Amino acid sequence: MNTNPINEVFYFGANSSPKIIKNKSGSVRRPTQSKYGNVFEKQIKEIISENTFIIFVFKDGKVVEYLHTNKHKKIQIKNIQKVSVGVRNEAILTIEGNVFAKGRNINPKSPNQFFNISSLIKDTNDRIIQDVVSGYDSIYLLTSNQNAYGIGSNQYGQLGLDSVLFERTEKPILMMKNVSKIFSGSSSNHVFLLNSNQELFGCGRNNLYFQLGLKEPTEEQVHELTKIQNIPKGKIIDIQCGFNHSIMLIEEDEDENENPKRKLYSCGDYDCTGLGKEYEDTKEFTEIKSSLFENDDIRDFSVGTKHTLILTEKGKLIGFGNNYWGQLGTGDTKRRPIPIQIELPKLTFNENISDYHISCGYHNSFLYYSSLFSNLEEDLIKLFRRKEFCDISFKTENGEIIEAHKLILKYRLNQNENQLEKLQEIISKKSIKESNQIFEMIYSNNSKINPKLYYEIKEIINSNEKIEETMKRIYLNENENEKDFIIERKEKQYKFPKLILIMRSELYRGMFLSVTNDKSNKVTDYSELSNKSFQLLEYWIYSNQIKEGIQITQEIIDEIKIGIDYFQLNQKKLNLFDLLNREFQIQKQNQTIESKLESQKKFKFQFQNRKSNNKSKKKKNKSKN
């Protein structure tokens, strides 16, 4: 397995502005590998495309915008966590929780200049942003307090406001409280908000095409957030919006299904040809059914203006919708109203199909390799930004609230309640900016952020814990030779990046599970593993998945059980040992079913043979008579 993956990007669709594939004019109708020279020197995190530009987001937080002039420029904003674009806007979320945006309806005086829109939120306690979503010419913010704000155009009621009074707003306006997710699309003038009770609300352009899934006839514009009824059972994972349609990904309830599947549902205008159904507008969310999804599950999907692409767990690429520019990758420009399987190009990392992603734009598509392993700094900072991970609050000198994770603080502060009180005393005398830096230092040990502040808190931090030593080495890269853990087996050494193992541990539950008991960074527990078990373990470390098609045996389970605590996942998820046991039982059940079916087939065959033999004997007897 390649631990130092290169970038791999395939492109298909319109090839005019910008021109992505050299020596190809008009359109690229099959996934074709594209190379951008120096642009691809870093690992890609995400690709976002719109009508006249393409944005590459890299793992190190840098962003490059590839313009319609075929020139590229770097976006000069630090610590970028997410980029979201609409036809008429761009928004950038930093790991500090700020959102910088530009656009005609965001800042009419300087539409091409980024500025901090999160700082304009009236409630100062609501200015830390955890997610940003762009619509056609509106931007939506989700704060760490689970409040949703909108800014920009309200022409179609997409901000949930009376468009007569508020056709446009240059300041974020509160749309709804208790919001867990926001969904829209770069070419969409409608939006969905999901609350913590899995209730879905929508507003914006409805065009009588029912892209909001409201079922009953409604006006062309829905100005008030309206509850969407008749939502299919299960957990809403994602909703992506096209121009006049919406596609929802739902995961079945685990209680009702032993092996819950993910299913796609769509609503909206058939003329968009992006519904995955033939010859019908759909007034409410109904399932997209296809034999291509049978015995397979949906891993990733992306919705463009009028087309959709899907990647399944078994590595199938499926698409439907508009194909005028070849954006479905079928080799022609024939539109496909129902799902069709698309021939995948030759991939460099076939075994790691789970690390490939798709991105649909205005009239183009990308299939690209991007490892899921996240940036340690980004994850550590998000740790005390995300409300669901926090269970203790601290007040700054201005009365602003910072939420943190008590278990991690106790661990880092030597599990001493008095230290928490001392920390509160320090924070109460600091600004919000200084307080954020203090928490970042506590979580990451990066004393270089502000040595003066570090000196104030270093007395209450337990400096003898392994978590500090290990994380400090990785975070500051103080020792290049200690970036890897070493597993020794059969006189060979296998290196595993520490960063991956940390991300695979229960970091978010405050449980940093070190995989070594001394400073050698060596693990010998797996020295006697069989090749099959070691390969399975290796695949698990990199992908958090059991390798498809592998035959699980009791011997493998017994072997991997030794030292399994090293690679635990978040407590809400199953660990490798549990998954192996579950897969083992499923395989046994399938074998039992197969053997029963085989027995039934044999019996049926024997019965038919006897029957035919009896018939032939009767015929012979008749002929003799």
mmCIF file with all atom_site columns, C-alpha atoms in Angstrom, residues 473-611:
data_model
loop_
_atom_site.group_PDB
_atom_site.id
_atom_site.type_symbol
_atom_site.label_atom_id
_atom_site.label_alt_id
_atom_site.label_comp_id
_atom_site.label_asym_id
_atom_site.label_entity_id
_atom_site.label_seq_id
_atom_site.pdbx_PDB_ins_code
_atom_site.Cartn_x
_atom_site.Cartn_y
_atom_site.Cartn_z
_atom_site.occupancy
_atom_site.B_iso_or_equiv
_atom_site.pdbx_formal_charge
_atom_site.auth_seq_id
_atom_site.auth_comp_id
_atom_site.auth_asym_id
_atom_site.auth_atom_id
_atom_site.pdbx_PDB_model_num
ATOM 1   C CA . ARG A 1 473 ? 6.426   16.021  18.451  1.00 0.00 ? 473 ARG A CA 1
ATOM 2   C CA . ILE A 1 474 ? 3.850   15.624  15.702  1.00 0.00 ? 474 ILE A CA 1
ATOM 3   C CA . TYR A 1 475 ? 2.352   19.100  15.929  1.00 0.00 ? 475 TYR A CA 1
ATOM 4   C CA . LEU A 1 476 ? 5.668   20.931  15.838  1.00 0.00 ? 476 LEU A CA 1
ATOM 5   C CA . ASN A 1 477 ? 7.458   18.302  13.715  1.00 0.00 ? 477 ASN A CA 1
ATOM 6   C CA . GLU A 1 478 ? 10.390  18.613  16.107  1.00 0.00 ? 478 GLU A CA 1
ATOM 7   C CA . ASN A 1 479 ? 11.833  15.246  15.187  1.00 0.00 ? 479 ASN A CA 1
ATOM 8   C CA . GLU A 1 480 ? 11.391  14.157  11.569  1.00 0.00 ? 480 GLU A CA 1
ATOM 9   C CA . ASN A 1 481 ? 12.498  10.612  12.456  1.00 0.00 ? 481 ASN A CA 1
ATOM 10  C CA . GLU A 1 482 ? 9.637   10.112  14.876  1.00 0.00 ? 482 GLU A CA 1
ATOM 11  C CA . LYS A 1 483 ? 6.695   10.714  12.546  1.00 0.00 ? 483 LYS A CA 1
ATOM 12  C CA . ASP A 1 484 ? 6.005   7.003   12.268  1.00 0.00 ? 484 ASP A CA 1
ATOM 13  C CA . PHE A 1 485 ? 5.069   4.164   14.560  1.00 0.00 ? 485 PHE A CA 1
ATOM 14  C CA . ILE A 1 486 ? 6.922   0.975   13.751  1.00 0.00 ? 486 ILE A CA 1
ATOM 15  C CA . ILE A 1 487 ? 5.322   -2.445  13.814  1.00 0.00 ? 487 ILE A CA 1
ATOM 16  C CA . GLU A 1 488 ? 7.847   -5.259  13.859  1.00 0.00 ? 488 GLU A CA 1
ATOM 17  C CA . ARG A 1 489 ? 6.871   -8.620  12.462  1.00 0.00 ? 489 ARG A CA 1
ATOM 18  C CA . LYS A 1 490 ? 8.941   -11.514 11.210  1.00 0.00 ? 490 LYS A CA 1
ATOM 19  C CA . GLU A 1 491 ? 12.186  -9.511  11.266  1.00 0.00 ? 491 GLU A CA 1
ATOM 20  C CA . LYS A 1 492 ? 10.672  -6.742  9.162   1.00 0.00 ? 492 LYS A CA 1
ATOM 21  C CA . GLN A 1 493 ? 9.608   -3.258  10.165  1.00 0.00 ? 493 GLN A CA 1
ATOM 22  C CA . TYR A 1 494 ? 6.385   -1.645  8.940   1.00 0.00 ? 494 TYR A CA 1
ATOM 23  C CA . LYS A 1 495 ? 5.879   2.097   9.331   1.00 0.00 ? 495 LYS A CA 1
ATOM 24  C CA . PHE A 1 496 ? 2.515   3.685   10.055  1.00 0.00 ? 496 PHE A CA 1
ATOM 25  C CA . PRO A 1 497 ? 2.212   7.488   10.196  1.00 0.00 ? 497 PRO A CA 1
ATOM 26  C CA . LYS A 1 498 ? 1.442   8.672   13.725  1.00 0.00 ? 498 LYS A CA 1
ATOM 27  C CA . LEU A 1 499 ? -0.940  11.254  12.357  1.00 0.00 ? 499 LEU A CA 1
ATOM 28  C CA . ILE A 1 500 ? -3.158  8.534   10.884  1.00 0.00 ? 500 ILE A CA 1
ATOM 29  C CA . LEU A 1 501 ? -3.149  6.515   14.094  1.00 0.00 ? 501 LEU A CA 1
ATOM 30  C CA . ILE A 1 502 ? -4.095  9.582   16.125  1.00 0.00 ? 502 ILE A CA 1
ATOM 31  C CA . MET A 1 503 ? -6.960  10.376  13.769  1.00 0.00 ? 503 MET A CA 1
ATOM 32  C CA . ARG A 1 504 ? -8.045  6.743   14.063  1.00 0.00 ? 504 ARG A CA 1
ATOM 33  C CA . SER A 1 505 ? -8.075  6.883   17.857  1.00 0.00 ? 505 SER A CA 1
ATOM 34  C CA . GLU A 1 506 ? -10.782 8.261   20.126  1.00 0.00 ? 506 GLU A CA 1
ATOM 35  C CA . LEU A 1 507 ? -9.359  11.753  20.036  1.00 0.00 ? 507 LEU A CA 1
ATOM 36  C CA . TYR A 1 508 ? -12.797 13.345  20.035  1.00 0.00 ? 508 TYR A CA 1
ATOM 37  C CA . ARG A 1 509 ? -13.729 11.514  23.201  1.00 0.00 ? 509 ARG A CA 1
ATOM 38  C CA . GLY A 1 510 ? -10.589 12.646  24.938  1.00 0.00 ? 510 GLY A CA 1
ATOM 39  C CA . MET A 1 511 ? -9.052  9.180   24.773  1.00 0.00 ? 511 MET A CA 1
ATOM 40  C CA . PHE A 1 512 ? -5.676  9.381   23.105  1.00 0.00 ? 512 PHE A CA 1
ATOM 41  C CA . LEU A 1 513 ? -4.758  5.723   22.858  1.00 0.00 ? 513 LEU A CA 1
ATOM 42  C CA . SER A 1 514 ? -1.016  5.516   22.455  1.00 0.00 ? 514 SER A CA 1
ATOM 43  C CA . VAL A 1 515 ? 0.207   2.443   20.620  1.00 0.00 ? 515 VAL A CA 1
ATOM 44  C CA . THR A 1 516 ? 3.513   2.256   22.378  1.00 0.00 ? 516 THR A CA 1
ATOM 45  C CA . ASN A 1 517 ? 4.609   1.812   25.987  1.00 0.00 ? 517 ASN A CA 1
ATOM 46  C CA . ASP A 1 518 ? 8.062   3.294   25.655  1.00 0.00 ? 518 ASP A CA 1
ATOM 47  C CA . LYS A 1 519 ? 9.910   5.951   23.696  1.00 0.00 ? 519 LYS A CA 1
ATOM 48  C CA . SER A 1 520 ? 10.981  3.529   20.982  1.00 0.00 ? 520 SER A CA 1
ATOM 49  C CA . ASN A 1 521 ? 7.696   3.965   19.088  1.00 0.00 ? 521 ASN A CA 1
ATOM 50  C CA . LYS A 1 522 ? 7.793   0.232   18.357  1.00 0.00 ? 522 LYS A CA 1
ATOM 51  C CA . VAL A 1 523 ? 4.926   -2.217  18.613  1.00 0.00 ? 523 VAL A CA 1
ATOM 52  C CA . THR A 1 524 ? 5.713   -5.908  18.767  1.00 0.00 ? 524 THR A CA 1
ATOM 53  C CA . ASP A 1 525 ? 2.273   -7.344  19.584  1.00 0.00 ? 525 ASP A CA 1
ATOM 54  C CA . TYR A 1 526 ? 1.661   -8.104  15.920  1.00 0.00 ? 526 TYR A CA 1
ATOM 55  C CA . SER A 1 527 ? 4.970   -9.840  15.222  1.00 0.00 ? 527 SER A CA 1
ATOM 56  C CA . GLU A 1 528 ? 3.363   -13.261 14.857  1.00 0.00 ? 528 GLU A CA 1
ATOM 57  C CA . LEU A 1 529 ? 0.337   -12.280 12.791  1.00 0.00 ? 529 LEU A CA 1
ATOM 58  C CA . SER A 1 530 ? -0.323  -14.264 9.629   1.00 0.00 ? 530 SER A CA 1
ATOM 59  C CA . ASN A 1 531 ? -0.016  -12.385 6.324   1.00 0.00 ? 531 ASN A CA 1
ATOM 60  C CA . LYS A 1 532 ? -3.783  -12.398 5.864   1.00 0.00 ? 532 LYS A CA 1
ATOM 61  C CA . SER A 1 533 ? -4.440  -10.918 9.308   1.00 0.00 ? 533 SER A CA 1
ATOM 62  C CA . PHE A 1 534 ? -1.717  -8.318  8.933   1.00 0.00 ? 534 PHE A CA 1
ATOM 63  C CA . GLN A 1 535 ? -3.030  -7.204  5.541   1.00 0.00 ? 535 GLN A CA 1
ATOM 64  C CA . LEU A 1 536 ? -6.509  -6.882  7.042   1.00 0.00 ? 536 LEU A CA 1
ATOM 65  C CA . LEU A 1 537 ? -5.146  -4.848  9.953   1.00 0.00 ? 537 LEU A CA 1
ATOM 66  C CA . GLU A 1 538 ? -3.128  -2.642  7.594   1.00 0.00 ? 538 GLU A CA 1
ATOM 67  C CA . TYR A 1 539 ? -6.172  -1.978  5.435   1.00 0.00 ? 539 TYR A CA 1
ATOM 68  C CA . TRP A 1 540 ? -8.183  -1.127  8.558   1.00 0.00 ? 540 TRP A CA 1
ATOM 69  C CA . ILE A 1 541 ? -5.620  1.387   9.811   1.00 0.00 ? 541 ILE A CA 1
ATOM 70  C CA . TYR A 1 542 ? -5.725  3.317   6.549   1.00 0.00 ? 542 TYR A CA 1
ATOM 71  C CA . SER A 1 543 ? -9.397  3.060   5.646   1.00 0.00 ? 543 SER A CA 1
ATOM 72  C CA . ASN A 1 544 ? -11.448 2.207   8.781   1.00 0.00 ? 544 ASN A CA 1
ATOM 73  C CA . GLN A 1 545 ? -13.045 -0.527  6.683   1.00 0.00 ? 545 GLN A CA 1
ATOM 74  C CA . ILE A 1 546 ? -12.845 -4.283  6.388   1.00 0.00 ? 546 ILE A CA 1
ATOM 75  C CA . LYS A 1 547 ? -11.379 -5.222  3.039   1.00 0.00 ? 547 LYS A CA 1
ATOM 76  C CA . GLU A 1 548 ? -14.179 -6.240  0.745   1.00 0.00 ? 548 GLU A CA 1
ATOM 77  C CA . GLY A 1 549 ? -14.284 -9.871  -0.302  1.00 0.00 ? 549 GLY A CA 1
ATOM 78  C CA . ILE A 1 550 ? -11.931 -11.138 2.427   1.00 0.00 ? 550 ILE A CA 1
ATOM 79  C CA . GLN A 1 551 ? -12.964 -14.411 4.013   1.00 0.00 ? 551 GLN A CA 1
ATOM 80  C CA . ILE A 1 552 ? -13.105 -13.968 7.806   1.00 0.00 ? 552 ILE A CA 1
ATOM 81  C CA . THR A 1 553 ? -12.110 -16.977 9.897   1.00 0.00 ? 553 THR A CA 1
ATOM 82  C CA . GLN A 1 554 ? -12.058 -17.607 13.628  1.00 0.00 ? 554 GLN A CA 1
ATOM 83  C CA . GLU A 1 555 ? -8.241  -17.759 13.463  1.00 0.00 ? 555 GLU A CA 1
ATOM 84  C CA . ILE A 1 556 ? -8.103  -14.220 12.052  1.00 0.00 ? 556 ILE A CA 1
ATOM 85  C CA . ILE A 1 557 ? -10.431 -12.935 14.784  1.00 0.00 ? 557 ILE A CA 1
ATOM 86  C CA . ASP A 1 558 ? -8.350  -14.606 17.509  1.00 0.00 ? 558 ASP A CA 1
ATOM 87  C CA . GLU A 1 559 ? -5.092  -13.224 16.091  1.00 0.00 ? 559 GLU A CA 1
ATOM 88  C CA . ILE A 1 560 ? -6.278  -9.637  15.752  1.00 0.00 ? 560 ILE A CA 1
ATOM 89  C CA . LYS A 1 561 ? -7.949  -9.679  19.171  1.00 0.00 ? 561 LYS A CA 1
ATOM 90  C CA . ILE A 1 562 ? -4.467  -9.381  20.706  1.00 0.00 ? 562 ILE A CA 1
ATOM 91  C CA . GLY A 1 563 ? -3.827  -5.721  21.321  1.00 0.00 ? 563 GLY A CA 1
ATOM 92  C CA . ILE A 1 564 ? -7.003  -4.646  19.516  1.00 0.00 ? 564 ILE A CA 1
ATOM 93  C CA . ASP A 1 565 ? -7.434  -1.702  21.893  1.00 0.00 ? 565 ASP A CA 1
ATOM 94  C CA . TYR A 1 566 ? -4.663  0.077   20.018  1.00 0.00 ? 566 TYR A CA 1
ATOM 95  C CA . PHE A 1 567 ? -6.983  0.904   17.150  1.00 0.00 ? 567 PHE A CA 1
ATOM 96  C CA . GLN A 1 568 ? -10.330 1.739   18.718  1.00 0.00 ? 568 GLN A CA 1
ATOM 97  C CA . LEU A 1 569 ? -12.681 4.119   16.961  1.00 0.00 ? 569 LEU A CA 1
ATOM 98  C CA . ASN A 1 570 ? -15.075 6.676   18.378  1.00 0.00 ? 570 ASN A CA 1
ATOM 99  C CA . GLN A 1 571 ? -17.280 4.944   20.971  1.00 0.00 ? 571 GLN A CA 1
ATOM 100 C CA . LYS A 1 572 ? -20.388 5.525   18.845  1.00 0.00 ? 572 LYS A CA 1
ATOM 101 C CA . LYS A 1 573 ? -18.933 3.326   16.114  1.00 0.00 ? 573 LYS A CA 1
ATOM 102 C CA . LEU A 1 574 ? -17.973 -0.322  16.071  1.00 0.00 ? 574 LEU A CA 1
ATOM 103 C CA . ASN A 1 575 ? -14.292 -1.171  16.441  1.00 0.00 ? 575 ASN A CA 1
ATOM 104 C CA . LEU A 1 576 ? -12.420 -3.576  14.208  1.00 0.00 ? 576 LEU A CA 1
ATOM 105 C CA . PHE A 1 577 ? -12.953 -6.568  16.485  1.00 0.00 ? 577 PHE A CA 1
ATOM 106 C CA . ASP A 1 578 ? -16.738 -5.989  16.629  1.00 0.00 ? 578 ASP A CA 1
ATOM 107 C CA . LEU A 1 579 ? -16.907 -5.528  12.875  1.00 0.00 ? 579 LEU A CA 1
ATOM 108 C CA . LEU A 1 580 ? -14.921 -8.705  12.259  1.00 0.00 ? 580 LEU A CA 1
ATOM 109 C CA . ASN A 1 581 ? -17.261 -10.672 14.496  1.00 0.00 ? 581 ASN A CA 1
ATOM 110 C CA . ARG A 1 582 ? -20.308 -9.203  12.792  1.00 0.00 ? 582 ARG A CA 1
ATOM 111 C CA . GLU A 1 583 ? -18.895 -9.887  9.326   1.00 0.00 ? 583 GLU A CA 1
ATOM 112 C CA . PHE A 1 584 ? -17.957 -13.413 10.407  1.00 0.00 ? 584 PHE A CA 1
ATOM 113 C CA . GLN A 1 585 ? -21.537 -14.099 11.522  1.00 0.00 ? 585 GLN A CA 1
ATOM 114 C CA . ILE A 1 586 ? -22.948 -12.633 8.298   1.00 0.00 ? 586 ILE A CA 1
ATOM 115 C CA . GLN A 1 587 ? -20.619 -14.804 6.226   1.00 0.00 ? 587 GLN A CA 1
ATOM 116 C CA . LYS A 1 588 ? -21.652 -17.882 8.209   1.00 0.00 ? 588 LYS A CA 1
ATOM 117 C CA . GLN A 1 589 ? -25.337 -17.047 7.678   1.00 0.00 ? 589 GLN A CA 1
ATOM 118 C CA . ASN A 1 590 ? -24.752 -16.519 3.964   1.00 0.00 ? 590 ASN A CA 1
ATOM 119 C CA . GLN A 1 591 ? -22.917 -19.843 3.740   1.00 0.00 ? 591 GLN A CA 1
ATOM 120 C CA . THR A 1 592 ? -25.826 -21.559 5.506   1.00 0.00 ? 592 THR A CA 1
ATOM 121 C CA . ILE A 1 593 ? -28.306 -19.958 3.127   1.00 0.00 ? 593 ILE A CA 1
ATOM 122 C CA . GLU A 1 594 ? -26.172 -20.885 0.112   1.00 0.00 ? 594 GLU A CA 1
ATOM 123 C CA . SER A 1 595 ? -25.845 -24.489 1.265   1.00 0.00 ? 595 SER A CA 1
ATOM 124 C CA . LYS A 1 596 ? -29.619 -24.685 1.787   1.00 0.00 ? 596 LYS A CA 1
ATOM 125 C CA . LEU A 1 597 ? -30.245 -23.256 -1.669  1.00 0.00 ? 597 LEU A CA 1
ATOM 126 C CA . GLU A 1 598 ? -27.730 -25.700 -3.107  1.00 0.00 ? 598 GLU A CA 1
ATOM 127 C CA . SER A 1 599 ? -29.479 -28.588 -1.346  1.00 0.00 ? 599 SER A CA 1
ATOM 128 C CA . GLN A 1 600 ? -32.833 -27.370 -2.680  1.00 0.00 ? 600 GLN A CA 1
ATOM 129 C CA . LYS A 1 601 ? -31.411 -27.158 -6.188  1.00 0.00 ? 601 LYS A CA 1
ATOM 130 C CA . LYS A 1 602 ? -30.013 -30.703 -5.932  1.00 0.00 ? 602 LYS A CA 1
ATOM 131 C CA . PHE A 1 603 ? -33.318 -32.008 -4.598  1.00 0.00 ? 603 PHE A CA 1
ATOM 132 C CA . LYS A 1 604 ? -35.231 -30.231 -7.349  1.00 0.00 ? 604 LYS A CA 1
ATOM 133 C CA . PHE A 1 605 ? -32.826 -31.585 -9.978  1.00 0.00 ? 605 PHE A CA 1
ATOM 134 C CA . GLN A 1 606 ? -33.137 -35.139 -8.612  1.00 0.00 ? 606 GLN A CA 1
ATOM 135 C CA . PHE A 1 607 ? -36.919 -34.824 -8.452  1.00 0.00 ? 607 PHE A CA 1
ATOM 136 C CA . GLN A 1 608 ? -37.093 -33.605 -12.041 1.00 0.00 ? 608 GLN A CA 1
ATOM 137 C CA . ASN A 1 609 ? -34.807 -36.449 -13.164 1.00 0.00 ? 609 ASN A CA 1
ATOM 138 C CA . ARG A 1 610 ? -37.010 -39.021 -11.436 1.00 0.00 ? 610 ARG A CA 1
ATOM 139 C CA . LYS A 1 611 ? -40.071 -37.444 -12.986 1.00 0.00 ? 611 LYS A CA 1
#
